[in-house]
Coordinates of C-alpha atoms in Angstrom, one line a residue:
Chain Y
M1281 CA 131.1 104.9 163.6
G1282 CA 133.2 102.6 161.2
R1283 CA 133.2 105.3 158.5
Y1284 CA 135.2 108.0 161.3
L1285 CA 137.9 105.3 162.3
L1286 CA 138.5 104.2 158.9
R1287 CA 138.4 108.2 157.7
R1288 CA 140.7 108.6 160.9
L1289 CA 142.8 105.3 160.3
V1290 CA 143.6 106.7 156.1
E1291 CA 144.3 110.6 157.3
S1292 CA 147.2 109.0 159.5
A1293 CA 148.2 106.9 157.2
V1294 CA 148.8 109.8 155.4
T1295 CA 150.2 111.8 157.6
L1296 CA 152.5 109.4 158.5
V1297 CA 153.6 109.1 154.5
L1298 CA 154.0 112.6 154.7
A1299 CA 156.2 113.0 158.5
T1300 CA 159.1 109.6 156.7
M1301 CA 158.9 112.8 153.8
V1302 CA 159.5 115.3 156.0
V1303 CA 162.1 113.5 158.0
F1304 CA 163.9 112.4 154.9
L1305 CA 164.0 115.5 152.9
G1306 CA 164.9 117.4 156.4
V1307 CA 167.7 115.4 156.9
R1308 CA 169.4 115.5 152.7
A1309 CA 168.4 119.3 153.9
L1310 CA 171.2 119.4 157.1
P1311 CA 173.8 121.4 155.6
G1312 CA 177.5 119.1 154.4
D1313 CA 178.0 116.0 152.6
P1314 CA 176.6 113.2 154.3
A1315 CA 178.9 110.9 152.6
R1316 CA 181.7 113.0 153.6
T1317 CA 180.8 112.6 156.9
L1318 CA 180.9 109.3 156.4
A1319 CA 184.4 108.6 155.3
G1320 CA 185.7 110.7 157.4
E1321 CA 187.0 114.2 157.5
E1322 CA 190.7 112.9 156.0
A1323 CA 189.4 110.9 153.0
D1324 CA 190.6 111.0 149.7
P1325 CA 187.3 111.7 146.2
V1326 CA 187.3 108.0 145.4
A1327 CA 186.6 106.8 149.0
I1328 CA 183.8 109.0 149.2
D1329 CA 182.5 108.5 145.3
E1330 CA 183.0 104.5 147.0
I1331 CA 180.6 105.4 150.0
R1332 CA 178.4 107.5 148.3
R1333 CA 177.7 104.7 145.6
Q1334 CA 177.3 101.9 148.1
Y1335 CA 174.8 104.4 150.0
G1336 CA 172.6 104.4 147.0
L1337 CA 173.4 108.9 147.8
D1338 CA 174.3 109.1 143.7
Q1339 CA 170.9 107.4 142.8
P1340 CA 167.6 110.6 142.2
V1341 CA 166.1 111.5 144.9
P1342 CA 162.7 110.0 144.3
V1343 CA 164.8 106.6 144.2
Q1344 CA 167.0 107.3 147.3
Y1345 CA 163.6 107.9 149.3
Y1346 CA 161.8 104.8 147.8
R1347 CA 164.6 102.4 149.2
Y1348 CA 165.3 104.4 152.9
L1349 CA 160.8 103.2 153.3
E1350 CA 161.5 99.8 152.0
N1351 CA 164.2 99.8 154.8
L1352 CA 161.6 101.4 157.1
A1353 CA 160.1 98.7 156.6
R1354 CA 162.7 96.0 157.1
G1355 CA 162.9 97.8 160.6
E1356 CA 166.2 98.9 159.9
M1357 CA 167.0 102.9 159.8
G1358 CA 171.1 102.4 159.4
D1359 CA 174.3 102.9 162.1
S1360 CA 174.6 105.5 163.8
L1361 CA 177.6 108.0 162.9
R1362 CA 178.9 108.5 166.3
T1363 CA 178.6 104.7 168.1
G1364 CA 178.3 102.5 165.1
L1365 CA 175.6 100.9 166.6
P1366 CA 172.1 100.8 165.0
V1367 CA 170.1 102.8 165.1
T1368 CA 166.9 101.1 165.9
E1369 CA 168.8 99.3 168.8
T1370 CA 170.1 101.9 170.4
I1371 CA 166.6 103.6 169.7
R1372 CA 165.0 100.6 171.6
D1373 CA 167.7 100.7 174.6
A1374 CA 166.3 104.0 175.7
L1375 CA 162.5 104.1 175.0
P1376 CA 162.2 102.8 178.4
V1377 CA 163.8 105.6 180.3
T1378 CA 162.0 107.7 178.4
L1379 CA 158.3 105.2 179.0
Q1380 CA 158.9 105.4 182.6
L1381 CA 159.9 109.1 183.2
A1382 CA 156.1 109.6 181.5
V1383 CA 154.7 107.7 183.9
F1384 CA 156.2 109.2 186.3
S1385 CA 155.3 112.7 185.2
L1386 CA 151.6 111.9 183.9
A1387 CA 151.4 110.5 187.0
V1388 CA 152.2 113.7 188.9
A1389 CA 150.2 115.9 186.2
V1390 CA 147.2 113.7 187.2
L1391 CA 147.7 114.3 190.7
I1392 CA 148.4 117.0 191.1
G1393 CA 145.9 118.7 187.9
I1394 CA 142.3 116.7 188.9
G1395 CA 142.9 117.4 192.3
T1396 CA 143.6 121.4 192.6
G1397 CA 141.2 121.0 189.4
V1398 CA 138.6 119.9 191.3
V1399 CA 139.1 121.9 194.6
A1400 CA 139.1 124.9 192.0
A1401 CA 135.1 124.4 191.3
V1402 CA 134.1 123.4 194.1
R1403 CA 135.4 126.0 196.1
R1404 CA 134.6 129.1 194.2
R1405 CA 135.6 132.7 194.8
G1406 CA 137.4 131.9 197.8
P1407 CA 140.9 131.0 198.8
A1408 CA 141.3 127.4 197.0
E1409 CA 140.6 128.8 193.5
W1410 CA 142.7 131.2 194.4
G1411 CA 145.7 129.4 195.4
A1412 CA 144.6 126.6 192.6
N1413 CA 144.5 129.0 190.0
T1414 CA 147.8 131.2 191.2
V1415 CA 149.8 127.2 191.5
A1416 CA 147.8 126.8 187.6
L1417 CA 149.6 130.1 186.2
L1418 CA 153.0 129.3 187.6
G1419 CA 152.8 126.3 185.7
L1420 CA 152.0 127.5 182.5
S1421 CA 154.8 130.4 183.1
I1422 CA 157.8 128.6 184.9
P1423 CA 159.7 126.7 182.1
N1424 CA 160.8 123.4 182.9
F1425 CA 164.9 123.5 182.6
W1426 CA 164.6 126.5 185.3
L1427 CA 162.9 125.0 187.3
G1428 CA 164.5 121.5 187.0
L1429 CA 168.3 123.6 187.5
M1430 CA 166.3 124.8 190.5
A1431 CA 165.3 121.9 191.9
I1432 CA 168.8 121.0 191.9
L1433 CA 170.4 123.8 193.5
V1434 CA 168.0 123.1 196.0
F1435 CA 167.6 119.6 196.8
A1436 CA 170.9 118.2 195.6
I1437 CA 173.4 121.2 196.4
A1438 CA 171.2 123.4 199.2
F1439 CA 169.8 120.2 201.1
P1440 CA 171.4 116.8 199.4
V1441 CA 168.2 114.4 199.9
L1442 CA 168.4 113.3 196.4
P1443 CA 170.1 112.7 193.1
A1444 CA 170.9 115.0 190.8
S1445 CA 171.4 112.8 187.7
G1446 CA 171.4 109.8 186.6
F1447 CA 169.4 106.9 186.1
V1448 CA 168.4 103.8 187.9
S1449 CA 165.6 101.1 186.3
V1450 CA 162.3 100.3 188.2
F1451 CA 162.6 97.2 187.5
E1452 CA 166.8 96.8 188.8
N1453 CA 165.6 98.9 192.6
P1454 CA 162.2 100.5 192.7
V1455 CA 163.5 102.1 195.4
E1456 CA 166.5 104.1 193.9
S1457 CA 164.8 104.4 190.9
F1458 CA 162.0 106.3 192.5
R1459 CA 165.1 109.1 193.9
H1460 CA 166.2 108.8 191.2
L1461 CA 163.2 110.2 189.1
L1462 CA 161.2 111.9 191.7
M1463 CA 163.1 115.0 190.7
P1464 CA 162.3 115.0 186.7
S1465 CA 159.0 113.8 187.1
L1466 CA 158.0 116.3 189.6
V1467 CA 160.1 119.0 187.2
L1468 CA 158.5 117.2 183.9
G1469 CA 154.5 116.9 185.2
T1470 CA 154.0 120.7 186.7
G1471 CA 153.4 122.1 183.0
L1472 CA 151.0 119.1 182.3
A1473 CA 149.3 119.6 185.5
A1474 CA 148.5 123.2 184.7
V1475 CA 146.7 121.8 181.8
V1476 CA 145.1 119.4 183.3
M1477 CA 143.8 121.3 186.3
R1478 CA 142.7 124.0 183.7
Q1479 CA 140.4 121.2 182.0
T1480 CA 139.3 119.8 184.8
R1481 CA 137.9 123.0 186.3
S1482 CA 136.1 123.9 183.4
A1483 CA 134.5 120.6 182.8
M1484 CA 133.8 120.1 186.6
L1485 CA 131.6 123.9 186.3
E1486 CA 130.1 122.7 183.1
S1487 CA 129.2 119.1 184.9
L1488 CA 127.6 120.8 188.5
S1489 CA 125.2 123.0 187.0
A1490 CA 124.2 120.3 184.9
D1491 CA 120.4 119.0 185.7
Y1492 CA 121.8 115.7 186.3
V1493 CA 124.1 117.1 189.4
R1494 CA 121.0 119.1 190.3
T1495 CA 118.6 115.8 190.6
A1496 CA 121.8 113.9 192.2
R1497 CA 121.5 116.4 195.2
A1498 CA 117.7 117.0 195.2
K1499 CA 117.7 113.3 195.5
G1500 CA 120.0 114.3 199.5
L1501 CA 123.6 112.9 198.1
S1502 CA 125.9 114.1 199.7
G1503 CA 127.6 116.8 198.6
A1504 CA 131.0 114.5 198.0
Q1505 CA 129.4 111.9 196.7
V1506 CA 127.4 114.5 193.8
V1507 CA 131.0 115.9 193.2
L1508 CA 132.8 112.2 193.4
S1509 CA 130.7 110.4 191.4
H1510 CA 128.5 112.4 189.1
A1511 CA 130.7 115.2 188.3
L1512 CA 133.9 114.5 188.1
R1513 CA 133.1 111.1 186.7
N1514 CA 131.1 113.0 183.5
S1515 CA 133.9 115.7 183.9
L1516 CA 136.5 112.8 183.8
I1517 CA 136.4 112.1 179.8
V1518 CA 137.1 115.6 178.1
V1519 CA 140.3 115.1 181.4
V1520 CA 141.3 111.5 180.2
T1521 CA 141.1 113.3 176.6
I1522 CA 143.7 116.5 177.4
V1523 CA 145.6 114.1 179.0
G1524 CA 146.0 112.5 175.6
L1525 CA 146.7 115.2 173.5
Q1526 CA 149.0 116.9 175.9
L1527 CA 151.9 113.7 175.5
G1528 CA 153.5 115.4 172.9
G1529 CA 154.2 118.3 175.0
L1530 CA 156.0 116.0 177.5
I1531 CA 157.9 114.5 174.4
S1532 CA 159.4 117.7 173.6
G1533 CA 159.7 118.4 177.5
A1534 CA 161.4 115.5 178.2
V1535 CA 163.9 116.8 175.5
V1536 CA 165.1 119.3 177.7
T1537 CA 164.2 117.3 181.1
E1538 CA 166.7 114.3 180.7
Q1539 CA 169.4 117.3 179.0
I1540 CA 169.7 118.2 183.0
F1541 CA 169.3 115.8 184.8
V1542 CA 171.5 113.3 182.6
L1543 CA 169.1 110.7 181.7
P1544 CA 170.4 108.6 179.0
G1545 CA 166.7 108.3 177.3
F1546 CA 164.9 109.6 174.3
G1547 CA 165.2 113.0 174.5
K1548 CA 169.1 113.2 175.2
L1549 CA 169.6 110.8 172.5
T1550 CA 167.7 113.2 169.7
I1551 CA 169.5 116.3 171.5
D1552 CA 173.0 114.6 171.5
A1553 CA 172.5 113.4 167.9
V1554 CA 171.8 117.0 167.0
F1555 CA 175.0 118.4 168.2
T1556 CA 177.0 115.8 166.8
R1557 CA 175.1 115.8 163.6
D1558 CA 174.5 111.8 163.6
Y1559 CA 171.8 112.3 160.6
P1560 CA 170.8 107.9 160.5
M1561 CA 170.2 108.7 164.4
I1562 CA 168.4 112.2 164.3
Q1563 CA 166.3 110.7 160.9
G1564 CA 165.5 107.8 163.9
V1565 CA 164.1 109.5 166.8
V1566 CA 162.4 112.2 164.9
L1567 CA 160.7 110.0 162.8
V1568 CA 160.0 107.5 165.8
T1569 CA 158.6 110.4 167.6
A1570 CA 156.3 111.2 164.8
A1571 CA 155.1 108.0 164.6
A1572 CA 153.7 107.7 168.6
Y1573 CA 152.8 110.6 168.0
I1574 CA 150.1 109.8 165.7
G1575 CA 149.5 106.7 167.1
I1576 CA 148.3 108.2 170.1
N1577 CA 146.4 110.7 169.0
L1578 CA 144.8 108.1 166.8
L1579 CA 143.8 106.0 169.7
V1580 CA 143.0 109.1 171.5
D1581 CA 140.4 110.6 168.9
M1582 CA 139.0 107.1 168.8
L1583 CA 138.5 106.3 172.1
Y1584 CA 137.1 109.9 172.9
S1585 CA 134.2 108.9 169.7
V1586 CA 134.1 105.8 171.5
I1587 CA 133.1 107.2 175.0
D1588 CA 131.5 110.6 173.5
P1589 CA 129.9 110.0 170.2
R1590 CA 128.7 113.5 170.3
I1591 CA 132.3 114.8 169.6
R1592 CA 134.0 113.9 166.0
V1593 CA 136.8 116.2 164.2
G1594 CA 140.2 116.2 165.5
G1595 CA 139.4 119.7 166.8
A1596 CA 140.3 119.3 170.5
A1597 CA 144.0 119.3 170.3
L1598 CA 145.2 122.5 172.0
Chain D
M1311 CA 114.5 141.6 139.0
T1312 CA 116.5 141.5 142.5
T1313 CA 115.9 143.0 145.4
V1314 CA 118.6 144.1 147.0
V1315 CA 118.6 144.4 151.4
E1316 CA 120.5 146.2 153.4
L1317 CA 121.6 144.3 155.9
P1318 CA 124.3 145.5 159.2
T1319 CA 127.0 143.7 158.7
P1320 CA 129.3 142.6 162.1
T1321 CA 132.4 144.1 161.0
V1322 CA 131.5 147.8 162.3
V1323 CA 130.9 146.0 165.6
A1324 CA 133.8 144.0 166.0
P1325 CA 136.0 147.4 167.0
R1326 CA 133.5 148.4 169.2
S1327 CA 132.6 144.9 170.5
R1328 CA 136.8 145.0 171.3
R1329 CA 137.0 148.4 172.5
R1330 CA 134.3 147.3 175.8
A1331 CA 136.4 144.1 175.7
L1332 CA 139.6 145.8 176.4
R1333 CA 137.9 147.9 179.0
R1334 CA 136.7 144.4 180.7
V1335 CA 140.1 143.2 181.2
L1336 CA 141.4 146.0 183.0
R1337 CA 138.8 146.2 185.4
N1338 CA 139.8 142.9 186.0
P1339 CA 142.8 143.5 188.5
L1340 CA 145.0 140.5 187.4
A1341 CA 144.8 140.7 183.9
A1342 CA 145.1 145.4 184.3
A1343 CA 148.7 144.3 186.5
G1344 CA 149.7 141.4 184.2
L1345 CA 149.4 144.2 180.8
V1346 CA 151.1 147.0 183.6
V1347 CA 154.3 144.8 183.8
V1348 CA 154.4 143.4 180.2
V1349 CA 154.1 146.9 179.0
V1350 CA 156.7 148.3 181.7
V1351 CA 159.2 145.5 180.6
L1352 CA 158.3 145.9 176.8
A1353 CA 159.3 149.6 177.7
A1354 CA 162.8 148.6 179.8
A1355 CA 163.9 146.1 176.7
A1356 CA 163.2 148.8 174.1
L1357 CA 165.3 151.0 176.3
A1358 CA 167.9 148.6 177.5
D1359 CA 170.8 150.2 175.8
L1360 CA 169.6 153.7 177.6
L1361 CA 168.6 152.0 181.1
A1362 CA 171.8 149.4 181.3
P1363 CA 174.2 150.5 183.9
Y1364 CA 176.8 148.6 182.0
P1365 CA 177.3 147.8 179.0
F1366 CA 176.4 143.9 178.0
D1367 CA 179.8 142.5 177.4
L1368 CA 182.1 144.8 179.8
V1369 CA 184.0 142.5 181.3
D1370 CA 185.7 143.4 184.4
F1371 CA 188.6 141.2 185.8
D1372 CA 188.1 143.3 189.1
A1373 CA 184.8 142.2 189.7
T1374 CA 184.3 138.4 188.6
L1375 CA 181.1 136.5 191.0
Q1376 CA 180.1 139.5 192.3
P1377 CA 176.8 138.5 194.5
P1378 CA 173.9 141.2 194.0
S1379 CA 175.2 144.6 195.2
L1380 CA 174.4 148.7 195.1
A1381 CA 177.4 148.7 192.6
H1382 CA 175.5 145.7 190.6
W1383 CA 171.9 144.6 191.9
F1384 CA 171.5 141.4 190.1
G1385 CA 175.5 140.6 190.4
T1386 CA 178.3 140.0 188.2
D1387 CA 179.7 136.7 185.6
E1388 CA 182.5 134.5 186.1
L1389 CA 183.9 137.6 183.5
G1390 CA 182.6 140.4 185.8
R1391 CA 180.0 141.3 183.5
D1392 CA 176.8 143.1 185.0
Q1393 CA 173.6 140.6 185.1
L1394 CA 170.9 143.8 184.9
S1395 CA 172.3 144.7 181.7
R1396 CA 172.4 141.8 180.6
V1397 CA 169.1 140.6 181.5
L1398 CA 167.8 144.1 180.0
H1399 CA 169.3 143.2 177.1
G1400 CA 167.8 139.4 177.4
L1401 CA 164.7 140.2 177.8
R1402 CA 164.7 142.4 174.4
V1403 CA 165.9 139.4 173.0
S1404 CA 162.6 137.1 174.3
M1405 CA 160.6 139.5 173.1
I1406 CA 162.1 140.3 169.5
V1407 CA 162.2 136.7 169.3
G1408 CA 158.3 135.9 171.1
V1409 CA 156.5 138.8 169.1
M1410 CA 158.4 138.2 165.5
S1411 CA 157.7 134.4 165.5
V1412 CA 154.2 134.8 166.4
V1413 CA 153.7 137.2 163.7
L1414 CA 155.6 135.3 161.3
S1415 CA 153.0 132.3 162.2
L1416 CA 149.6 134.6 162.0
V1417 CA 151.2 136.3 158.4
V1418 CA 151.6 132.3 157.3
G1419 CA 149.4 130.5 159.7
V1420 CA 146.0 132.9 159.0
P1421 CA 145.6 133.1 155.1
L1422 CA 146.6 128.8 155.1
G1423 CA 143.5 128.8 157.7
L1424 CA 141.5 131.0 156.0
L1425 CA 141.8 129.0 152.8
A1426 CA 141.7 125.6 154.6
G1427 CA 138.0 126.9 155.7
F1428 CA 136.8 128.1 152.9
Y1429 CA 137.5 126.1 149.8
R1430 CA 136.9 123.0 150.2
L1431 CA 138.7 121.7 147.1
L1432 CA 142.0 122.8 149.5
D1433 CA 140.8 121.9 153.4
P1434 CA 142.3 118.4 153.3
V1435 CA 145.6 119.2 151.7
I1436 CA 145.8 122.0 154.0
S1437 CA 144.5 120.0 156.8
R1438 CA 147.1 117.2 156.3
L1439 CA 150.8 119.7 156.4
T1440 CA 149.1 120.8 159.4
D1441 CA 148.6 117.1 160.8
T1442 CA 152.1 116.6 159.8
L1443 CA 153.7 120.0 161.5
L1444 CA 151.5 118.6 164.6
A1445 CA 153.3 115.0 164.6
F1446 CA 156.0 116.4 165.2
P1447 CA 157.0 117.6 168.7
F1448 CA 156.9 121.6 169.2
L1449 CA 160.5 121.3 170.1
V1450 CA 161.6 118.3 168.5
L1451 CA 160.5 120.2 165.5
A1452 CA 162.5 123.7 166.2
V1453 CA 165.7 121.4 167.4
G1454 CA 165.2 120.1 163.8
L1455 CA 165.0 123.4 162.5
A1456 CA 168.2 124.3 164.2
A1457 CA 169.8 122.0 163.1
I1458 CA 169.2 122.3 159.0
L1459 CA 169.6 126.4 159.9
G1460 CA 172.2 126.7 162.6
P1461 CA 171.6 128.4 165.8
S1462 CA 171.0 132.2 165.6
L1463 CA 168.2 134.3 166.5
T1464 CA 166.6 134.8 163.0
T1465 CA 166.7 130.3 163.1
A1466 CA 164.9 130.4 167.3
T1467 CA 162.4 132.6 164.8
V1468 CA 161.6 131.0 162.3
A1469 CA 161.8 127.1 164.1
L1470 CA 159.4 128.4 166.8
A1471 CA 157.2 130.2 164.4
V1472 CA 156.5 126.8 161.8
G1473 CA 155.9 125.0 166.0
L1474 CA 153.3 127.6 166.1
L1475 CA 152.3 127.2 162.8
P1476 CA 149.6 124.3 163.8
L1477 CA 147.6 126.3 166.3
I1478 CA 147.4 129.8 164.0
I1479 CA 145.8 127.3 160.5
R1480 CA 144.0 125.3 163.1
V1481 CA 141.6 128.3 164.7
A1482 CA 142.1 130.3 161.4
R1483 CA 140.3 127.0 160.0
S1484 CA 137.4 126.4 162.6
E1485 CA 136.5 129.9 162.8
T1486 CA 136.2 130.3 159.3
L1487 CA 134.1 127.2 158.7
R1488 CA 132.0 128.9 161.0
L1489 CA 131.7 132.2 159.8
R1490 CA 130.9 131.6 156.7
E1491 CA 127.8 129.9 157.5
M1492 CA 126.5 132.9 159.1
D1493 CA 124.1 134.9 157.8
F1494 CA 125.8 137.9 157.2
V1495 CA 128.0 136.1 155.0
A1496 CA 125.2 135.1 153.0
A1497 CA 123.8 138.5 152.4
A1498 CA 127.3 139.7 151.5
V1499 CA 127.1 136.8 149.2
A1500 CA 123.7 138.3 148.4
D1501 CA 124.9 141.7 147.7
G1502 CA 127.7 140.3 145.1
A1503 CA 130.7 140.7 147.6
D1504 CA 133.3 138.0 145.7
D1505 CA 135.5 135.8 147.7
L1506 CA 138.0 137.9 148.5
E1507 CA 136.0 140.6 150.1
L1508 CA 134.0 137.8 152.2
L1509 CA 137.3 136.5 153.6
R1510 CA 138.9 140.4 153.8
R1511 CA 136.3 142.3 154.9
H1512 CA 133.6 140.2 156.6
I1513 CA 135.6 136.9 157.9
L1514 CA 139.3 137.8 159.0
P1515 CA 137.7 140.8 161.1
N1516 CA 135.1 138.5 162.6
A1517 CA 138.2 136.1 163.4
V1518 CA 140.5 138.6 164.8
N1519 CA 139.1 138.2 168.7
A1520 CA 139.8 134.4 168.2
L1521 CA 142.8 134.6 166.7
L1522 CA 143.9 137.7 169.5
V1523 CA 143.2 135.4 171.8
Q1524 CA 145.8 132.7 170.6
A1525 CA 148.2 134.8 169.6
T1526 CA 148.5 135.8 173.3
V1527 CA 148.5 132.1 174.3
A1528 CA 151.8 131.6 171.7
V1529 CA 153.6 134.5 172.9
P1530 CA 154.5 132.9 176.2
L1531 CA 155.0 130.0 174.5
A1532 CA 157.8 131.5 171.7
I1533 CA 158.9 133.5 174.2
I1534 CA 159.8 130.1 177.0
G1535 CA 160.4 127.9 173.9
E1536 CA 163.6 130.5 172.7
A1537 CA 164.8 130.4 175.9
I1538 CA 164.6 126.6 176.1
L1539 CA 166.4 126.6 172.2
S1540 CA 169.1 129.1 173.6
F1541 CA 169.7 127.3 177.3
L1542 CA 170.6 123.9 174.8
G1543 CA 172.5 125.9 172.7
L1544 CA 170.5 125.9 169.4
G1545 CA 169.2 129.6 169.6
V1546 CA 170.9 132.6 170.0
R1547 CA 174.5 132.6 170.6
P1548 CA 176.9 134.7 172.8
P1549 CA 177.7 137.2 173.2
I1550 CA 174.0 137.9 173.0
P1551 CA 172.5 137.9 175.9
S1552 CA 169.8 135.5 175.7
L1553 CA 168.3 134.7 178.6
G1554 CA 168.7 131.1 178.0
V1555 CA 172.4 131.2 177.0
M1556 CA 172.3 133.1 180.2
I1557 CA 171.3 130.0 182.6
A1558 CA 173.3 127.3 180.3
S1559 CA 176.3 129.6 181.0
A1560 CA 175.4 129.8 185.4
Q1561 CA 175.4 125.7 185.4
P1562 CA 178.9 124.9 186.5
L1563 CA 179.0 128.0 188.8
F1564 CA 176.2 126.7 190.9
R1565 CA 177.5 126.4 194.8
D1566 CA 179.8 129.6 193.6
G1567 CA 176.8 132.1 191.7
P1568 CA 174.1 130.4 191.6
W1569 CA 172.2 133.8 191.6
L1570 CA 173.9 133.6 188.2
A1571 CA 170.9 130.9 187.6
V1572 CA 168.1 132.2 189.5
I1573 CA 167.5 136.1 188.4
P1574 CA 167.8 135.6 184.6
G1575 CA 164.5 132.8 185.2
V1576 CA 163.2 134.3 187.7
A1577 CA 162.8 137.3 184.5
I1578 CA 161.0 134.5 182.9
V1579 CA 158.5 133.5 184.7
V1580 CA 158.0 137.8 185.6
L1581 CA 157.5 138.1 181.9
T1582 CA 155.4 135.0 180.9
L1583 CA 153.3 135.2 184.2
A1584 CA 152.5 138.4 183.4
L1585 CA 151.1 138.1 179.2
N1586 CA 149.3 134.6 180.7
L1587 CA 147.5 137.2 183.4
F1588 CA 146.8 139.5 180.4
G1589 CA 145.9 136.4 178.0
D1590 CA 143.6 135.2 180.6
G1591 CA 141.7 138.1 181.1
L1592 CA 141.2 138.7 177.6
R1593 CA 140.1 135.5 176.7
D1594 CA 137.6 136.3 179.3
A1595 CA 136.5 139.4 178.2
L1596 CA 135.9 138.0 174.7
D1597 CA 134.4 134.9 175.7
P1598 CA 130.8 135.3 176.6
R1599 CA 130.7 132.0 178.1
E1600 CA 133.5 132.5 180.5
L1601 CA 131.5 135.7 181.4
R1602 CA 128.2 133.9 182.3
R1603 CA 130.8 131.5 185.0

């Protein structure tokens, strides 16, 4: 076990270093000269050369990369070209918005996904399974940006019951926060709910045909007791892992969802940075996303191997 | 003295089992319906120039923002352009980007996966590269690439292919790892087959089923990905009518022309739903474990 964890830790560290290289080289591959961008369109060549020297852009690429890593280690990611604010600070302000959206969406996904998954596995070949399967298929087939627009069309324009945009922190006003995040999190959560439902159904079918379930039934336990305390409990291991591994999908989905519902989160920051060619910001948001994703994957892998030692290797990603 | 034992290789069996699987798919009503819809959409997209009642970019200021009618089945937009014609051309873009990005990811990913699974020395290098790509969520990667390459149909295809690459490499690698331990591979080695022949004639044909299933999952993903990229302004650019672009430009007209946002979205849902239904049927037909359930 110790060796496995150590190996995963080293692998994650290598992946993180490779990710910094990809981000560093990727930003340098962006069209346009960053020194010219920093100096402004009207700047003369002397000013541009000065900026190039000042930011070390005249140094060889490996030296620039080393400096980049040095700054990263100090938690410095430069200043935004658009606002002039430090990238680290801007990211820190945007993160709570995305985290709240992610937590709400996860709750939606887990409630809908596990509920329908259990029903689909227990009531096989009936209208309940058909219904649950249809919901899952629709969840996988409907693009969430369009679902978001349709939700705005119905719940904010045709029947104005929910706000179409904006964000209120849960710590400021919990009720308003819930009202503002209800539509975005339902929209973002349904796609994930479909994945959770399919995994729950599949794991439940496996559990329900296992010997210990037959034993539990033979003991005279009620149907609900067998399903909830035996089959579901054992199926949850797989489901929890899948939820962890799908968090990357949630980050992707948040990019679009935040754009549609005008939420000032991490995803909106990413898109705005790309459109304004705010290189330090692009570098910062992409790297933080990758680091978070690598961290989550490592954590899920570790939890997985602790909970169920039969399963090793990171091949569980779907 | 060596004794050569002739062993039947499953490479001959694979196509026959796939034909059986296809028959099983067609017996599944939902999967068959999915296949029919996909074929119809493919045909409509391919023949968009013939089927579209108007040129997709024909502006008619006398017929702006018309709701669906007999003259314009899907209505018209703020420039009086016929939405049915634009949806048909948009579906063509969706299919081209969806299929081409998956083909591209297969062309690059399958050899990499085969090499990673076959040569232990290459495995850590290719696996680390895959992990690094996986560290960037699909859309973040696509957005980053679109920023580097500039928005276009080619960019969307390449960005989506790169996003799908880790999935393909992982499937090809795990299938190779599984197959190289099989008896028929050992028999081929004993028969004097070199590495290239093993990979080409024995391992790849038997990995096709798993790759086929992965491809059917990937195409609807790529179609939705293209719509998202175009919606965000990072994919196909106007005047080419992508369904994502159509939905994006319908946003300011929500109150006056809601059909402009509804209809292209329904088109995406119908196409991806049909592909998912067919993909599910295919997976069930190819996976014996599913059959037992």
